[in-house]
GROMACS .gro file of C-alpha atoms in nm:
model
  426
    1MET     CA    1   5.648  31.313  10.630
    2ARG     CA    2   5.940  31.126  10.476
    3THR     CA    3   5.751  30.794  10.494
    4ARG     CA    4   5.434  30.944  10.354
    5SER     CA    5   5.625  31.112  10.068
    6PHE     CA    6   5.808  30.791   9.982
    7ARG     CA    7   5.482  30.597   9.980
    8GLY     CA    8   5.318  30.850   9.754
    9ARG     CA    9   5.603  30.833   9.507
   10ALA     CA   10   5.613  30.456   9.537
   11VAL     CA   11   5.249  30.439   9.429
   12SER     CA   12   5.338  30.643   9.121
   13VAL     CA   13   5.630  30.417   9.037
   14LEU     CA   14   5.426  30.102   9.082
   15ALA     CA   15   5.157  30.246   8.858
   16ALA     CA   16   5.417  30.321   8.592
   17LEU     CA   17   5.571  29.975   8.620
   18THR     CA   18   5.229  29.814   8.605
   19ALA     CA   19   5.152  30.011   8.292
   20CYS     CA   20   5.487  29.906   8.147
   21ALA     CA   21   5.415  29.541   8.223
   22ALA     CA   22   5.072  29.578   8.063
   23LEU     CA   23   5.221  29.734   7.753
   24THR     CA   24   5.166  29.419   7.549
   25THR     CA   25   4.792  29.454   7.601
   26THR     CA   26   4.802  29.822   7.513
   27GLN     CA   27   4.988  29.750   7.192
   28ALA     CA   28   4.742  29.478   7.095
   29GLN     CA   29   4.459  29.729   7.114
   30ALA     CA   30   4.636  29.967   6.874
   31GLN     CA   31   4.703  29.751   6.569
   32THR     CA   32   4.773  29.930   6.244
   33ALA     CA   33   4.717  29.829   5.885
   34PRO     CA   34   4.980  29.600   5.730
   35VAL     CA   35   5.274  29.778   5.569
   36ARG     CA   36   5.428  29.609   5.268
   37ASN     CA   37   5.659  29.870   5.124
   38GLY     CA   38   5.818  30.061   5.409
   39LEU     CA   39   5.695  30.287   5.685
   40THR     CA   40   5.395  30.516   5.700
   41PRO     CA   41   5.319  30.786   5.959
   42ALA     CA   42   5.072  30.539   6.115
   43THR     CA   43   5.339  30.276   6.184
   44LYS     CA   44   5.372  30.192   6.553
   45PHE     CA   45   5.692  30.035   6.682
   46TYR     CA   46   5.725  29.741   6.917
   47VAL     CA   47   5.813  29.795   7.283
   48ASP     CA   48   5.980  29.510   7.469
   49PRO     CA   49   5.811  29.491   7.811
   50HIS     CA   50   6.115  29.304   7.944
   51SER     CA   51   6.381  29.551   7.829
   52LYS     CA   52   6.693  29.637   8.027
   53ALA     CA   53   6.536  29.967   8.128
   54ALA     CA   54   6.228  29.787   8.263
   55LYS     CA   55   6.450  29.557   8.469
   56GLN     CA   56   6.651  29.856   8.593
   57ALA     CA   57   6.330  30.024   8.706
   58LEU     CA   58   6.259  29.729   8.933
   59VAL     CA   59   6.615  29.730   9.068
   60ASP     CA   60   6.599  30.102   9.143
   61PHE     CA   61   6.261  30.068   9.310
   62ARG     CA   62   6.380  29.786   9.534
   63ASN     CA   63   6.676  30.007   9.631
   64GLY     CA   64   6.440  30.286   9.730
   65ASP     CA   65   6.553  30.508   9.442
   66VAL     CA   66   6.207  30.622   9.337
   67GLU     CA   67   6.319  30.904   9.108
   68ASN     CA   68   6.542  30.685   8.893
   69ALA     CA   69   6.291  30.401   8.904
   70THR     CA   70   6.025  30.632   8.764
   71ASN     CA   71   6.254  30.753   8.489
   72MET     CA   72   6.351  30.397   8.396
   73ALA     CA   73   5.984  30.299   8.380
   74ARG     CA   74   5.924  30.591   8.146
   75LEU     CA   75   6.226  30.497   7.935
   76ALA     CA   76   6.109  30.136   7.917
   77SER     CA   77   5.774  30.244   7.776
   78TRP     CA   78   5.932  30.369   7.450
   79PRO     CA   79   6.035  30.145   7.157
   80GLN     CA   80   6.403  30.061   7.113
   81ALA     CA   81   6.589  29.851   6.859
   82GLU     CA   82   6.705  29.494   6.908
   83TRP     CA   83   7.064  29.429   6.799
   84PHE     CA   84   7.179  29.109   6.631
   85THR     CA   85   7.555  29.089   6.666
   86GLU     CA   86   7.659  28.723   6.665
   87GLY     CA   87   7.541  28.364   6.671
   88THR     CA   88   7.508  28.077   6.430
   89PRO     CA   89   7.258  28.095   6.146
   90ASP     CA   90   7.019  27.875   6.344
   91GLU     CA   91   7.053  28.100   6.648
   92VAL     CA   92   6.993  28.424   6.461
   93ARG     CA   93   6.697  28.275   6.275
   94ALA     CA   94   6.536  28.168   6.601
   95LYS     CA   95   6.605  28.500   6.773
   96ALA     CA   96   6.461  28.705   6.486
   97ASP     CA   97   6.160  28.475   6.465
   98ARG     CA   98   6.087  28.517   6.837
   99LEU     CA   99   6.105  28.893   6.813
  100VAL     CA  100   5.881  28.935   6.510
  101ARG     CA  101   5.629  28.689   6.654
  102ARG     CA  102   5.602  28.889   6.976
  103ALA     CA  103   5.562  29.210   6.780
  104ARG     CA  104   5.309  29.060   6.542
  105ALA     CA  105   5.100  28.935   6.833
  106VAL     CA  106   5.044  29.295   6.945
  107GLY     CA  107   5.023  29.454   6.602
  108ARG     CA  108   5.350  29.645   6.618
  109THR     CA  109   5.661  29.675   6.402
  110PRO     CA  110   5.995  29.579   6.559
  111VAL     CA  111   6.323  29.754   6.479
  112LEU     CA  112   6.618  29.518   6.427
  113VAL     CA  113   6.986  29.597   6.373
  114ALA     CA  114   7.209  29.365   6.171
  115TYR     CA  115   7.563  29.409   6.306
  116ASN     CA  116   7.782  29.117   6.211
  117VAL     CA  117   7.972  29.214   5.897
  118PRO     CA  118   8.330  29.079   5.880
  119GLY     CA  119   8.592  29.316   6.022
  120ARG     CA  120   8.339  29.552   6.175
  121ASP     CA  121   8.459  29.863   6.363
  122CYS     CA  122   8.823  29.832   6.250
  123THR     CA  123   8.917  29.619   6.555
  124GLN     CA  124   8.805  29.900   6.788
  125TYR     CA  125   8.564  29.879   7.084
  126SER     CA  126   8.291  29.692   6.893
  127SER     CA  127   8.516  29.473   6.682
  128GLY     CA  128   8.402  29.131   6.572
  129GLY     CA  129   8.168  29.006   6.304
  130ALA     CA  130   8.138  28.696   6.091
  131ALA     CA  131   8.451  28.504   5.997
  132ASP     CA  132   8.424  28.579   5.625
  133SER     CA  133   8.180  28.676   5.350
  134ALA     CA  134   8.044  28.324   5.309
  135ALA     CA  135   7.965  28.299   5.680
  136TYR     CA  136   7.811  28.645   5.680
  137ARG     CA  137   7.581  28.570   5.390
  138GLN     CA  138   7.463  28.252   5.554
  139TRP     CA  139   7.396  28.455   5.868
  140ILE     CA  140   7.201  28.718   5.669
  141ASP     CA  141   7.000  28.448   5.493
  142ALA     CA  142   6.902  28.307   5.831
  143PHE     CA  143   6.826  28.652   5.971
  144ALA     CA  144   6.591  28.722   5.679
  145ALA     CA  145   6.432  28.380   5.714
  146GLY     CA  146   6.363  28.452   6.080
  147ILE     CA  147   6.180  28.772   5.987
  148GLY     CA  148   5.981  28.589   5.723
  149ASP     CA  149   5.659  28.763   5.620
  150SER     CA  150   5.630  28.971   5.936
  151ARG     CA  151   5.654  29.346   5.950
  152ALA     CA  152   5.998  29.469   6.048
  153VAL     CA  153   6.243  29.757   6.013
  154VAL     CA  154   6.608  29.659   5.973
  155VAL     CA  155   6.905  29.893   6.006
  156VAL     CA  156   7.194  29.733   5.819
  157GLU     CA  157   7.544  29.741   5.970
  158PRO     CA  158   7.612  30.058   6.170
  159ASP     CA  159   7.943  30.209   6.051
  160GLY     CA  160   7.965  29.943   5.780
  161VAL     CA  161   7.964  30.199   5.498
  162ALA     CA  162   8.127  30.493   5.676
  163LEU     CA  163   8.413  30.281   5.813
  164LEU     CA  164   8.522  30.056   5.528
  165PRO     CA  165   8.833  29.837   5.558
  166LYS     CA  166   9.024  30.091   5.350
  167ASP     CA  167   8.956  30.346   5.625
  168CYS     CA  168   9.112  30.131   5.897
  169GLY     CA  169   9.471  30.221   5.810
  170PRO     CA  170   9.714  30.176   5.522
  171ALA     CA  171   9.812  29.824   5.624
  172THR     CA  172   9.459  29.687   5.663
  173ASP     CA  173   9.352  29.663   5.299
  174PRO     CA  174   9.643  29.750   5.069
  175THR     CA  175   9.490  29.575   4.765
  176GLY     CA  176   9.132  29.693   4.819
  177GLU     CA  177   9.008  29.334   4.827
  178LEU     CA  178   8.855  29.362   5.173
  179THR     CA  179   8.676  29.684   5.087
  180ALA     CA  180   8.530  29.534   4.770
  181ALA     CA  181   8.410  29.235   4.973
  182ARG     CA  182   8.253  29.463   5.235
  183VAL     CA  183   8.062  29.659   4.971
  184ALA     CA  184   7.939  29.339   4.807
  185ASP     CA  185   7.835  29.194   5.145
  186LEU     CA  186   7.636  29.505   5.231
  187ALA     CA  187   7.456  29.501   4.898
  188TYR     CA  188   7.378  29.133   4.951
  189ALA     CA  189   7.235  29.207   5.296
  190VAL     CA  190   7.015  29.491   5.170
  191LYS     CA  191   6.878  29.286   4.878
  192THR     CA  192   6.822  28.974   5.086
  193LEU     CA  193   6.642  29.153   5.368
  194LYS     CA  194   6.433  29.366   5.133
  195ALA     CA  195   6.319  29.051   4.957
  196ARG     CA  196   6.104  28.983   5.261
  197PRO     CA  197   5.759  29.120   5.172
  198ARG     CA  198   5.702  29.349   5.472
  199THR     CA  199   6.053  29.453   5.574
  200ALA     CA  200   6.178  29.812   5.549
  201VAL     CA  201   6.557  29.825   5.509
  202TYR     CA  202   6.787  30.120   5.586
  203LEU     CA  203   7.161  30.105   5.518
  204ASP     CA  204   7.364  30.287   5.781
  205SER     CA  205   7.546  30.599   5.661
  206GLY     CA  206   7.731  30.750   5.955
  207ASN     CA  207   7.647  31.100   6.072
  208VAL     CA  208   7.667  31.465   5.977
  209GLN     CA  209   8.017  31.516   6.119
  210TRP     CA  210   8.183  31.225   5.942
  211ARG     CA  211   8.193  31.165   5.568
  212SER     CA  212   8.126  31.444   5.321
  213VAL     CA  213   7.796  31.435   5.135
  214GLY     CA  214   7.944  31.327   4.802
  215ASP     CA  215   8.164  31.061   4.958
  216MET     CA  216   7.876  30.910   5.154
  217ALA     CA  217   7.639  30.928   4.859
  218GLN     CA  218   7.882  30.729   4.644
  219ARG     CA  219   7.945  30.475   4.920
  220LEU     CA  220   7.573  30.420   4.961
  221LEU     CA  221   7.523  30.376   4.588
  222ASP     CA  222   7.811  30.128   4.574
  223ALA     CA  223   7.670  29.933   4.869
  224GLY     CA  224   7.325  29.884   4.721
  225VAL     CA  225   7.112  30.149   4.889
  226GLU     CA  226   6.883  30.145   4.584
  227TYR     CA  227   6.772  29.792   4.673
  228GLY     CA  228   6.631  29.904   5.008
  229ASP     CA  229   6.414  30.181   5.145
  230GLY     CA  230   6.690  30.429   5.220
  231PHE     CA  231   6.959  30.494   5.479
  232ALA     CA  232   7.007  30.553   5.851
  233LEU     CA  233   7.187  30.841   6.023
  234ASN     CA  234   7.338  30.920   6.363
  235VAL     CA  235   7.334  30.561   6.493
  236SER     CA  236   7.493  30.557   6.840
  237ASN     CA  237   7.580  30.923   6.810
  238THR     CA  238   7.468  31.253   6.961
  239HIS     CA  239   7.451  31.509   6.679
  240PRO     CA  240   7.133  31.717   6.668
  241THR     CA  241   6.836  31.584   6.476
  242ASP     CA  242   6.801  31.889   6.253
  243HIS     CA  243   7.169  31.876   6.154
  244ASN     CA  244   7.133  31.514   6.048
  245THR     CA  245   6.811  31.592   5.866
  246ARG     CA  246   6.987  31.853   5.652
  247TYR     CA  247   7.275  31.616   5.589
  248GLY     CA  248   7.042  31.333   5.491
  249THR     CA  249   6.849  31.560   5.257
  250TRP     CA  250   7.173  31.662   5.085
  251ILE     CA  251   7.276  31.297   5.048
  252ALA     CA  252   6.940  31.209   4.894
  253LYS     CA  253   6.967  31.500   4.650
  254CYS     CA  254   7.328  31.419   4.568
  255MET     CA  255   7.241  31.058   4.484
  256TRP     CA  256   6.961  31.176   4.256
  257PHE     CA  257   7.188  31.437   4.096
  258ALA     CA  258   7.456  31.178   4.015
  259THR     CA  259   7.219  30.908   3.890
  260ASP     CA  260   6.905  31.070   3.746
  261GLY     CA  261   7.003  31.435   3.722
  262PRO     CA  262   7.160  31.629   3.434
  263GLU     CA  263   7.346  31.406   3.190
  264PRO     CA  264   7.689  31.564   3.256
  265ALA     CA  265   7.647  31.497   3.630
  266ARG     CA  266   7.599  31.122   3.596
  267GLY     CA  267   7.850  30.943   3.818
  268HIS     CA  268   7.967  31.266   3.979
  269THR     CA  269   7.875  31.257   4.344
  270ASP     CA  270   8.208  31.433   4.389
  271TRP     CA  271   8.052  31.750   4.248
  272CYS     CA  272   7.801  31.771   4.532
  273ALA     CA  273   7.824  32.043   4.794
  274SER     CA  274   7.863  31.923   5.151
  275GLN     CA  275   7.889  32.021   5.516
  276TYR     CA  276   8.255  32.102   5.443
  277TYR     CA  277   8.247  32.289   5.111
  278SER     CA  278   8.015  32.451   4.859
  279SER     CA  279   8.111  32.614   4.533
  280ALA     CA  280   7.808  32.839   4.580
  281ALA     CA  281   7.988  33.014   4.865
  282PRO     CA  282   8.218  33.310   4.794
  283ASN     CA  283   8.506  33.125   4.961
  284ASP     CA  284   8.680  33.461   4.986
  285GLY     CA  285   8.819  33.426   5.336
  286THR     CA  286   8.567  33.658   5.497
  287PRO     CA  287   8.371  33.535   5.802
  288GLY     CA  288   8.077  33.328   5.688
  289GLY     CA  289   8.203  33.328   5.331
  290SER     CA  290   8.274  32.957   5.324
  291VAL     CA  291   8.114  32.642   5.463
  292SER     CA  292   8.220  32.515   5.806
  293SER     CA  293   8.095  32.185   5.942
  294ALA     CA  294   8.111  32.337   6.289
  295ASP     CA  295   7.888  32.631   6.198
  296PRO     CA  296   7.543  32.537   6.065
  297ALA     CA  297   7.478  32.902   5.986
  298THR     CA  298   7.719  32.863   5.693
  299TRP     CA  299   7.528  32.564   5.557
  300ARG     CA  300   7.309  32.808   5.367
  301TRP     CA  301   7.575  32.793   5.100
  302THR     CA  302   7.529  32.417   5.073
  303ASP     CA  303   7.153  32.461   5.050
  304ALA     CA  304   7.211  32.721   4.780
  305TRP     CA  305   7.418  32.477   4.573
  306TYR     CA  306   7.139  32.219   4.579
  307ASP     CA  307   6.879  32.483   4.494
  308GLN     CA  308   7.088  32.586   4.194
  309ASN     CA  309   7.195  32.243   4.070
  310VAL     CA  310   6.927  31.998   4.180
  311GLY     CA  311   6.614  32.205   4.219
  312THR     CA  312   6.308  31.996   4.297
  313PRO     CA  313   6.345  31.634   4.185
  314PRO     CA  314   6.027  31.451   4.084
  315ALA     CA  315   5.809  31.309   4.359
  316GLY     CA  316   5.947  30.976   4.471
  317GLY     CA  317   6.287  31.047   4.321
  318LEU     CA  318   6.472  31.091   4.650
  319ARG     CA  319   6.579  30.822   4.896
  320HIS     CA  320   6.431  30.847   5.245
  321PHE     CA  321   6.612  30.797   5.575
  322VAL     CA  322   6.571  30.741   5.949
  323VAL     CA  323   6.755  30.921   6.231
  324ASP     CA  324   6.872  30.776   6.563
  325THR     CA  325   6.760  31.017   6.835
  326SER     CA  326   6.839  30.794   7.133
  327ARG     CA  327   7.108  31.022   7.281
  328ASN     CA  328   7.098  31.355   7.097
  329GLY     CA  329   6.855  31.558   7.305
  330LEU     CA  330   7.131  31.795   7.418
  331GLY     CA  331   7.336  31.764   7.100
  332ALA     CA  332   7.698  31.660   7.070
  333TRP     CA  333   7.950  31.677   7.352
  334THR     CA  334   8.246  31.912   7.319
  335PRO     CA  335   8.534  31.857   7.564
  336GLU     CA  336   8.708  32.146   7.733
  337PRO     CA  337   8.956  32.312   7.495
  338GLY     CA  338   9.306  32.178   7.549
  339LYS     CA  339   9.198  31.899   7.782
  340TYR     CA  340   9.304  31.623   7.542
  341SER     CA  341   9.607  31.621   7.318
  342GLY     CA  342   9.469  31.339   7.102
  343ASP     CA  343   9.125  31.238   6.978
  344PRO     CA  344   8.883  31.284   7.271
  345GLU     CA  345   8.646  31.024   7.121
  346ALA     CA  346   8.353  31.261   7.143
  347TRP     CA  347   8.123  30.987   7.014
  348CYS     CA  348   8.220  30.735   7.285
  349ASN     CA  349   8.003  30.743   7.597
  350ALA     CA  350   7.970  31.118   7.561
  351PRO     CA  351   7.911  31.251   7.913
  352GLY     CA  352   7.609  31.452   8.019
  353ARG     CA  353   7.392  31.365   7.720
  354GLY     CA  354   7.014  31.318   7.715
  355LEU     CA  355   6.751  31.123   7.530
  356GLY     CA  356   6.631  31.297   7.215
  357PRO     CA  357   6.300  31.311   7.026
  358ARG     CA  358   6.077  31.014   7.095
  359PRO     CA  359   6.059  30.729   6.844
  360THR     CA  360   5.788  30.787   6.584
  361ALA     CA  361   5.714  30.732   6.217
  362ASP     CA  362   5.514  31.055   6.209
  363THR     CA  363   5.804  31.299   6.180
  364GLY     CA  364   5.643  31.567   5.967
  365VAL     CA  365   5.962  31.580   5.759
  366PRO     CA  366   5.905  31.452   5.403
  367LEU     CA  367   6.225  31.248   5.366
  368VAL     CA  368   6.252  31.131   5.728
  369ASP     CA  369   6.060  30.806   5.765
  370ALA     CA  370   6.117  30.780   6.138
  371TYR     CA  371   6.299  30.893   6.446
  372LEU     CA  372   6.421  30.577   6.618
  373TRP     CA  373   6.610  30.480   6.931
  374ILE     CA  374   6.851  30.253   6.747
  375LYS     CA  375   7.130  30.265   7.002
  376ILE     CA  376   6.982  30.122   7.321
  377PRO     CA  377   6.992  30.404   7.580
  378GLY     CA  378   7.206  30.287   7.869
  379GLU     CA  379   7.432  30.050   7.677
  380SER     CA  380   7.800  30.143   7.676
  381ASP     CA  381   7.996  30.227   7.361
  382GLY     CA  382   8.301  30.055   7.504
  383SER     CA  383   8.586  30.117   7.746
  384CYS     CA  384   8.673  30.463   7.618
  385THR     CA  385   9.011  30.610   7.710
  386ARG     CA  386   9.006  30.942   7.515
  387ASN     CA  387   9.343  30.831   7.370
  388THR     CA  388   9.518  30.899   7.701
  389GLY     CA  389   9.711  30.573   7.692
  390GLY     CA  390   9.558  30.431   8.008
  391THR     CA  391   9.249  30.224   8.080
  392ILE     CA  392   9.049  30.483   8.274
  393ASP     CA  393   8.795  30.708   8.106
  394PRO     CA  394   8.892  31.049   8.248
  395GLU     CA  395   8.538  31.180   8.199
  396TYR     CA  396   8.401  30.925   8.445
  397GLY     CA  397   8.707  30.825   8.648
  398ILE     CA  398   8.641  30.455   8.588
  399VAL     CA  399   8.698  30.184   8.330
  400ASP     CA  400   8.384  30.212   8.119
  401PRO     CA  401   8.184  29.892   8.067
  402PRO     CA  402   8.260  29.703   7.745
  403ALA     CA  403   8.063  29.779   7.428
  404GLY     CA  404   7.701  29.672   7.457
  405ALA     CA  405   7.709  29.625   7.835
  406TRP     CA  406   7.429  29.782   8.039
  407TRP     CA  407   7.544  30.087   8.233
  408PRO     CA  408   7.281  30.204   8.486
  409ASP     CA  409   7.447  30.539   8.558
  410GLN     CA  410   7.447  30.629   8.191
  411ALA     CA  411   7.084  30.523   8.153
  412HIS     CA  412   6.988  30.739   8.450
  413THR     CA  413   7.172  31.040   8.308
  414LEU     CA  414   7.016  31.005   7.964
  415ALA     CA  415   6.669  30.986   8.113
  416ARG     CA  416   6.725  31.274   8.354
  417ASN     CA  417   6.862  31.499   8.075
  418ALA     CA  418   6.602  31.404   7.814
  419ALA     CA  419   6.502  31.683   7.577
  420PRO     CA  420   6.210  31.702   7.545
  421ARG     CA  421   6.140  31.595   7.904
  422LEU     CA  422   6.085  31.222   7.938
  423THR     CA  423   5.724  31.119   7.986
  424PHE     CA  424   5.544  30.787   7.980
  425ASN     CA  425   5.449  30.655   7.636
  426ARG     CA  426   5.071  30.636   7.631
   0.00000   0.00000   0.00000
């Protein structure tokens, strides 16, 4: 019985892996019309048939782990982003060119992430980036040249806007020079990439539990969001899709309010209600009488402020956005109360999470152009320590793999806990 059962499951796994390997053919049969100015609900994203998940499926199968092999084959069938984090201009040009050529051959749109801005991640787990602004701009020029006239979606610099040099500590940028350079570099990247005729460009803007609406809206405006197609939310994070959707809608309305809204509001993103405060709330100290970022039920007061002060902007007046749903199926992780005396790094390799909504450009939400798996499921965020002072991650009892390294156990967990349940992409 054991042998027969294994063989039966093995046939299923082999069928899934065969389908995954044949994905290029499937994609070629489903070409969509060219997209020149951003995404449409008909846009189909490119799936790499040789992804890390596809390779893991083969490893698991050879090890006799049919359940995980099946899940990895399912995971590998869904589109995921390709990150560009280093390399010379010639190297990044060639890498981008290879990717868009493969995608173009099967009539699909690849998702690329530009992640090489100088001083990225405040010297934390994903630190690095180009040596200076001149080097970065040469790198961006080459990146854009590699994309050429092909269809592509580019997410520009995760955390680049939300974590400016001025946010890295009082000694990092005392004169503001580094922050000004960062903002100028981001604007350059957005303009340069959007100059490609069929590239959709989204400037990263953190997540719902980070910067307030008005703060993020102003940062996006400063960094040239108007030159692209919009902004990206929740990259490499786990906050629920609907929470980020509300946050993104508020940001879009706040930017309109402060640029095209009532004359007295021009330049005043700081007047916008947020996930932390709304002047529309009573703010009288009674339960539910003020806005709490931890209690979405109180966000009705934020919605009320936008209803009262923004109303319904003209069609086309609001910036669109995309949401990373690669790890938010079960929402954010909350550690046990009192377990950590310092920052538990809830964003870093959050344990027990699951894949979220599948990648699609047909979201049904007017301002949401796509749900994307921007963070590659199964890649580590870094060697998290939960600020315990050691090297071990107490949630896993090991030294976590470095940022960007493939972590099979995490990939297996994400697939197993997927919400909705993980199925094969057909």
